[in-house]
């Protein structure tokens, strides 16, 4: 048993007081791209704060940290909860995924066996049921640390738990408030959370988190090249996208048709992958995505692609993007980030 706790001195902003919550850390259950250059996305169809593009001259406190979109009405960009990240299964067994359409931002990462798992970020809207909830990987440290996020997970392998605790990351596992099993599904794909309930385990006044990506406006993007279809190949999983009037659609999503993530932008980062140092119960080596250093970036927005570079000085540091030596920004909106292995993965797109 461990309690939720805040990150130590590496935090860049004050965190609110935490209410102690029991967290059951369970061992993780194992799971059983030709690249080019230069953007795609469109006006978001969702109602609410996500439908308002950030205006020129808007102050950072008037925008949402995970989308860059303007805060409207009486809402505040400083919520009374942290960013919540749900680790979600992304195999056919997860269908239908629930709650993905309410996420502000999604990161897709490689796990063992060449399949992927999702880190779904929630801040401007905390929905009800989300899942299926699966386990953490060491790769998640670099994914969630810049947002000072709390992670909702089924647990992790002992070596991963040690590293996550050492990074000061708050997490909640089965047994904590909000978690439940859907008995109509087969384990381990039947663990879900009532995210609104789990979020109450961390309460109090919350400062606005730092921007997760370098937000900007679509008109500031370089021209790039035409791109209306995209395939991100991780090995056993290839995630495919199509651009249309409402932005980018994940055409092989495991979410229900009315609960898919509405991506304005798909950001592909070519990353290095190492060995996490242990094997899953099926004997597969567990990969570890290295979300620090630098590599190629492909930004797909509004039917075009811009090719550039990404860099991240440390696991806790924010992501920086550049093209031909100049800062590259991500158009405000909802973004799906693909962490595609530079060596074993592939990225292809067509006009």
Coordinates of C-alpha atoms in Angstrom, one line a residue:
X1 CA 0.0 0.0 0.0
X2 CA 1.2 3.5 -0.7
X3 CA -0.4 6.9 -0.6
X4 CA -0.6 9.5 -3.3
X5 CA 2.2 12.0 -3.0
X6 CA 3.5 15.0 -4.8
X7 CA 6.7 15.3 -6.8
X8 CA 9.8 16.4 -4.9
X9 CA 12.0 19.5 -5.6
X10 CA 11.9 19.1 -9.4
X11 CA 8.4 20.5 -9.6
X12 CA 8.3 23.9 -11.3
X13 CA 5.1 25.1 -9.7
X14 CA 3.4 24.7 -6.3
X15 CA 1.0 21.8 -5.9
X16 CA -2.1 21.8 -3.7
X17 CA -2.3 19.7 -0.6
X18 CA -3.1 16.1 -1.1
X19 CA -5.6 14.0 0.7
X20 CA -4.0 10.6 1.5
X21 CA -5.4 7.9 -0.6
X22 CA -4.6 4.2 -0.5
X23 CA -3.0 3.0 -3.7
X24 CA -2.8 -0.7 -4.5
X25 CA 0.4 -1.3 -6.6
X26 CA -0.2 -4.5 -8.4
X27 CA 2.3 -6.2 -10.8
X28 CA 1.5 -5.5 -14.4
X29 CA -0.1 -8.1 -16.6
X30 CA 1.7 -8.7 -19.8
X31 CA 0.0 -8.3 -23.2
X32 CA -0.6 -11.8 -24.3
X33 CA 6.7 3.5 -41.9
X34 CA 8.5 5.1 -44.5
X35 CA 8.9 8.7 -43.2
X36 CA 8.8 12.0 -45.1
X37 CA 8.4 15.7 -44.3
X38 CA 6.1 18.4 -43.5
X39 CA 1.0 19.3 -41.4
X40 CA -3.1 18.2 -40.9
X41 CA -6.1 19.2 -38.7
X42 CA -9.2 21.3 -38.8
X43 CA -11.6 23.3 -36.7
X44 CA -12.7 21.1 -33.8
X45 CA -16.3 19.9 -33.9
X46 CA -16.6 19.6 -30.1
X47 CA -18.7 22.1 -28.1
X48 CA -17.5 23.8 -25.0
X49 CA -14.0 25.2 -24.3
X50 CA -12.4 23.0 -27.0
X51 CA -14.4 24.8 -29.7
X52 CA -12.8 28.1 -29.1
X53 CA -9.5 28.8 -30.8
X54 CA -6.9 30.8 -28.9
X55 CA -6.9 34.4 -30.0
X56 CA -3.9 36.5 -30.8
X57 CA -2.6 38.2 -27.7
X58 CA -4.4 35.9 -25.3
X59 CA -2.5 35.5 -22.0
X60 CA -1.4 32.0 -21.0
X61 CA -3.8 31.9 -18.0
X62 CA -6.7 32.3 -20.5
X63 CA -5.8 29.1 -22.3
X64 CA -6.0 25.4 -21.5
X65 CA -2.5 23.9 -20.9
X66 CA -3.2 20.6 -22.8
X67 CA -4.8 22.2 -25.9
X68 CA -3.8 25.9 -26.1
X69 CA -7.5 26.7 -26.6
X70 CA -9.1 29.7 -25.1
X71 CA -10.9 29.4 -21.8
X72 CA -14.5 30.7 -22.2
X73 CA -17.3 31.9 -19.9
X74 CA -16.8 31.5 -16.2
X75 CA -14.3 28.6 -16.5
X76 CA -10.8 28.8 -15.2
X77 CA -7.6 27.3 -16.6
X78 CA -6.5 26.6 -13.0
X79 CA -8.7 23.6 -12.0
X80 CA -9.1 22.2 -8.5
X81 CA -7.4 19.0 -9.7
X82 CA -4.2 18.0 -11.4
X83 CA -3.9 16.7 -15.0
X84 CA -5.1 13.1 -14.9
X85 CA -3.5 10.6 -17.2
X86 CA -5.3 7.2 -17.7
X87 CA -3.2 4.3 -19.1
X88 CA -5.5 2.7 -21.6
X89 CA -5.4 -0.6 -23.5
X90 CA -5.1 -0.2 -27.2
X91 CA -5.6 -3.7 -28.6
X92 CA -8.8 -5.3 -30.2
X93 CA -9.6 -6.7 -26.7
X94 CA -10.1 -3.1 -25.5
X95 CA -13.0 -2.5 -27.8
X96 CA -14.9 -0.4 -27.2
X97 CA -12.6 2.0 -25.3
X98 CA -14.6 4.4 -23.2
X99 CA -13.9 8.1 -22.4
X100 CA -11.3 8.6 -25.2
X101 CA -13.5 11.3 -26.8
X102 CA -13.3 13.5 -23.7
X103 CA -9.5 13.6 -23.5
X104 CA -7.6 16.8 -24.1
X105 CA -4.5 15.1 -25.5
X106 CA -3.4 11.5 -26.2
X107 CA 0.0 9.9 -26.4
X108 CA 0.5 6.5 -28.1
X109 CA 3.5 4.5 -26.9
X110 CA 5.1 1.2 -27.7
X111 CA 4.8 -1.7 -25.3
X112 CA 6.0 -5.3 -25.6
X113 CA 5.0 -7.5 -28.5
X114 CA 4.9 -4.5 -31.0
X115 CA 1.5 -3.3 -29.7
X116 CA 0.7 0.1 -28.2
X117 CA -0.9 1.6 -25.1
X118 CA -2.4 5.0 -24.7
X119 CA -1.8 7.7 -22.2
X120 CA -5.0 9.8 -22.3
X121 CA -4.7 13.2 -20.7
X122 CA -7.7 14.9 -19.0
X123 CA -7.8 18.4 -17.5
X124 CA -10.4 20.7 -19.0
X125 CA -13.1 18.0 -18.8
X126 CA -13.1 15.1 -16.3
X127 CA -15.5 12.4 -17.6
X128 CA -17.1 9.5 -15.9
X129 CA -16.2 6.0 -17.0
X130 CA -12.8 5.6 -18.7
X131 CA -10.9 2.5 -19.8
X132 CA -9.9 -0.3 -20.0
X133 CA -7.2 0.7 -17.6
X134 CA -3.9 -1.0 -18.0
X135 CA -0.4 -0.8 -16.4
X136 CA 2.4 1.7 -16.5
X137 CA 5.8 1.5 -18.1
X138 CA 9.0 3.4 -17.3
X139 CA 8.4 5.2 -20.6
X140 CA 5.5 7.0 -18.9
X141 CA 7.8 9.0 -16.7
X142 CA 8.9 11.2 -19.7
X143 CA 5.3 11.3 -20.9
X144 CA 3.6 12.5 -17.8
X145 CA 6.3 14.3 -15.8
X146 CA 6.1 17.6 -17.8
X147 CA 2.4 17.9 -16.9
X148 CA 2.9 17.1 -13.2
X149 CA 0.1 14.6 -13.8
X150 CA -1.4 11.9 -11.6
X151 CA -1.6 8.5 -13.3
X152 CA -4.5 6.1 -13.2
X153 CA -3.2 2.6 -13.8
X154 CA -3.7 -1.1 -13.1
X155 CA -0.3 -1.1 -11.5
X156 CA 3.2 -1.9 -12.9
X157 CA 6.1 -4.3 -12.6
X158 CA 8.1 -3.9 -9.4
X159 CA 11.1 -2.3 -11.2
X160 CA 8.8 0.2 -12.9
X161 CA 7.0 1.0 -9.6
X162 CA 10.4 1.8 -8.1
X163 CA 11.3 4.2 -10.9
X164 CA 7.9 5.9 -10.9
X165 CA 8.0 6.4 -7.2
X166 CA 11.6 7.7 -7.5
X167 CA 10.4 10.3 -10.1
X168 CA 7.8 11.5 -7.5
X169 CA 4.8 10.7 -9.7
X170 CA 1.4 10.3 -8.1
X171 CA -0.5 7.3 -9.2
X172 CA -3.7 5.4 -8.3
X173 CA -4.3 1.7 -8.8
X174 CA -7.1 -0.8 -8.5
X175 CA -8.6 -0.6 -5.0
X176 CA -8.6 3.2 -5.0
X177 CA -11.8 5.1 -5.2
X178 CA -13.5 4.9 -8.6
X179 CA -12.0 1.7 -9.9
X180 CA -14.4 -1.1 -10.9
X181 CA -14.5 -4.3 -13.0
X182 CA -17.0 -4.7 -15.8
X183 CA -17.9 -8.4 -15.6
X184 CA -19.3 -8.4 -19.1
X185 CA -15.6 -8.3 -20.3
X186 CA -12.7 -10.7 -19.9
X187 CA -9.8 -9.8 -17.6
X188 CA -7.5 -8.0 -17.8
X189 CA -9.5 -5.8 -20.2
X190 CA -12.4 -5.2 -17.8
X191 CA -10.8 -2.7 -15.4
X192 CA -12.3 0.8 -15.6
X193 CA -12.4 3.9 -13.5
X194 CA -15.0 6.5 -12.8
X195 CA -12.5 9.2 -13.4
X196 CA -14.6 11.9 -11.7
X197 CA -14.5 9.8 -8.5
X198 CA -10.8 9.0 -8.7
X199 CA -9.9 12.6 -9.4
X200 CA -11.3 13.6 -6.0
X201 CA -8.5 11.6 -4.3
X202 CA -6.3 14.6 -5.1
X203 CA -7.9 17.9 -4.1
X204 CA -7.4 21.5 -3.2
X205 CA -6.4 24.7 -5.0
X206 CA -4.4 23.9 -8.2
X207 CA -2.2 26.3 -10.1
X208 CA -2.5 26.1 -13.9
X209 CA 0.0 23.5 -15.2
X210 CA 2.6 24.5 -17.7
X211 CA 1.7 24.2 -21.4
X212 CA 2.3 20.6 -22.5
X213 CA 3.2 21.5 -26.0
X214 CA 4.5 24.8 -27.6
X215 CA 1.1 26.1 -28.7
X216 CA 0.6 28.6 -31.5
X217 CA -1.7 29.3 -34.4
X218 CA -2.2 27.4 -37.7
X219 CA -1.3 30.5 -39.7
X220 CA 2.2 30.4 -38.2
X221 CA 3.0 26.9 -39.6
X222 CA 5.4 26.6 -42.5
X223 CA 3.7 25.5 -45.8
X224 CA 4.8 21.9 -45.6
X225 CA 3.5 19.2 -48.0
X226 CA 0.0 17.9 -48.7
X227 CA -1.0 14.9 -46.5
X228 CA -4.5 13.5 -46.0
X229 CA -3.7 10.0 -44.8
X230 CA -1.1 8.8 -42.3
X231 CA 0.0 5.4 -41.0
X232 CA 2.2 5.1 -37.8
X233 CA 3.7 1.6 -37.7
X234 CA 4.8 0.3 -34.3
X235 CA 5.4 -3.3 -35.3
X236 CA 2.3 -5.3 -34.6
X237 CA 0.1 -2.2 -34.4
X238 CA -0.2 0.3 -37.2
X239 CA -2.4 3.3 -36.3
X240 CA -4.0 4.9 -39.4
X241 CA -5.4 8.4 -39.8
X242 CA -7.5 10.2 -42.5
X243 CA -8.0 13.9 -42.8
X244 CA -11.4 15.4 -43.4
X245 CA -13.5 18.5 -42.7
X246 CA -13.5 17.9 -39.0
X247 CA -9.7 17.2 -38.6
X248 CA -7.9 13.9 -38.3
X249 CA -9.8 10.7 -37.7
X250 CA -8.2 7.5 -36.4
X251 CA -9.7 5.1 -38.9
X252 CA -8.8 1.9 -36.9
X253 CA -9.6 3.2 -33.5
X254 CA -10.9 0.8 -30.8
X255 CA -13.2 3.4 -29.4
X256 CA -16.9 3.5 -30.2
X257 CA -17.7 5.7 -33.2
X258 CA -19.2 8.4 -31.0
X259 CA -16.3 8.3 -28.5
X260 CA -13.2 8.6 -30.7
X261 CA -10.6 11.2 -30.0
X262 CA -11.2 14.3 -32.3
X263 CA -7.7 15.2 -33.4
X264 CA -7.0 18.6 -34.9
X265 CA -3.3 17.7 -35.1
X266 CA -1.3 14.5 -35.1
X267 CA 2.3 15.0 -34.0
X268 CA 4.7 12.1 -34.8
X269 CA 7.9 12.0 -32.8
X270 CA 10.6 9.4 -33.9
X271 CA 12.1 8.2 -30.7
X272 CA 14.8 5.9 -29.5
X273 CA 13.7 2.7 -27.7
X274 CA 15.8 0.7 -25.2
X275 CA 15.3 -2.4 -23.0
X276 CA 13.5 -1.8 -19.8
X277 CA 15.5 -4.6 -18.2
X278 CA 12.8 -7.2 -17.6
X279 CA 10.3 -9.4 -19.4
X280 CA 6.6 -9.7 -19.3
X281 CA 4.9 -12.9 -18.1
X282 CA 4.8 -14.2 -21.7
X283 CA 8.6 -13.8 -21.9
X284 CA 8.6 -10.8 -24.2
X285 CA 11.2 -8.1 -23.5
X286 CA 9.7 -4.9 -22.3
X287 CA 10.7 -1.8 -24.4
X288 CA 11.4 1.6 -22.9
X289 CA 10.7 4.7 -25.0
X290 CA 13.3 7.4 -24.4
X291 CA 11.4 10.6 -24.4
X292 CA 14.4 12.8 -24.0
X293 CA 17.2 13.9 -26.3
X294 CA 16.1 14.8 -29.9
X295 CA 14.8 13.3 -33.1
X296 CA 12.6 13.9 -36.2
X297 CA 9.2 15.4 -35.8
X298 CA 6.3 15.3 -38.3
X299 CA 3.4 17.7 -37.6
X300 CA 0.2 16.9 -39.4
X301 CA -2.4 19.7 -39.5
X302 CA -5.1 20.9 -41.9
X303 CA -4.2 18.4 -44.6
X304 CA -0.5 19.1 -44.6
X305 CA 2.6 17.9 -42.9
X306 CA 5.6 19.9 -41.7
X307 CA 8.9 18.1 -41.0
X308 CA 11.1 19.3 -38.2
X309 CA 13.0 18.3 -35.1
X310 CA 12.0 17.7 -31.5
X311 CA 14.1 18.0 -28.4
X312 CA 13.6 17.4 -24.7
X313 CA 16.5 18.0 -22.4
X314 CA 15.3 15.7 -19.5
X315 CA 12.4 13.5 -18.8
X316 CA 10.8 16.3 -16.8
X317 CA 11.5 19.0 -19.4
X318 CA 8.9 20.3 -21.8
X319 CA 9.0 19.3 -25.5
X320 CA 10.5 21.8 -27.9
X321 CA 10.0 21.7 -31.7
X322 CA 11.9 23.4 -34.5
X323 CA 12.1 23.6 -38.2
X324 CA 15.2 24.8 -40.0
X325 CA 16.5 26.2 -36.8
X326 CA 13.3 28.2 -36.0
X327 CA 10.8 27.5 -33.3
X328 CA 7.8 25.4 -34.5
X329 CA 4.5 25.6 -32.6
X330 CA 1.5 23.3 -32.5
X331 CA -1.8 24.9 -33.6
X332 CA -4.1 25.2 -30.6
X333 CA -6.5 22.2 -30.5
X334 CA -6.6 18.6 -29.5
X335 CA -3.5 16.7 -30.4
X336 CA -2.6 13.0 -30.7
X337 CA 1.1 12.3 -30.2
X338 CA 2.6 9.2 -31.8
X339 CA 5.9 8.0 -30.3
X340 CA 7.1 5.9 -33.2
X341 CA 10.4 4.0 -32.8
X342 CA 13.1 5.5 -35.0
X343 CA 14.8 2.2 -35.7
X344 CA 12.0 -0.4 -35.8
X345 CA 8.9 1.7 -36.6
X346 CA 7.8 3.5 -39.7
X347 CA 5.7 6.5 -40.8
X348 CA 4.0 6.8 -44.2
X349 CA 1.6 9.4 -45.5
X350 CA 0.0 10.4 -48.9
X351 CA -1.4 13.6 -50.3

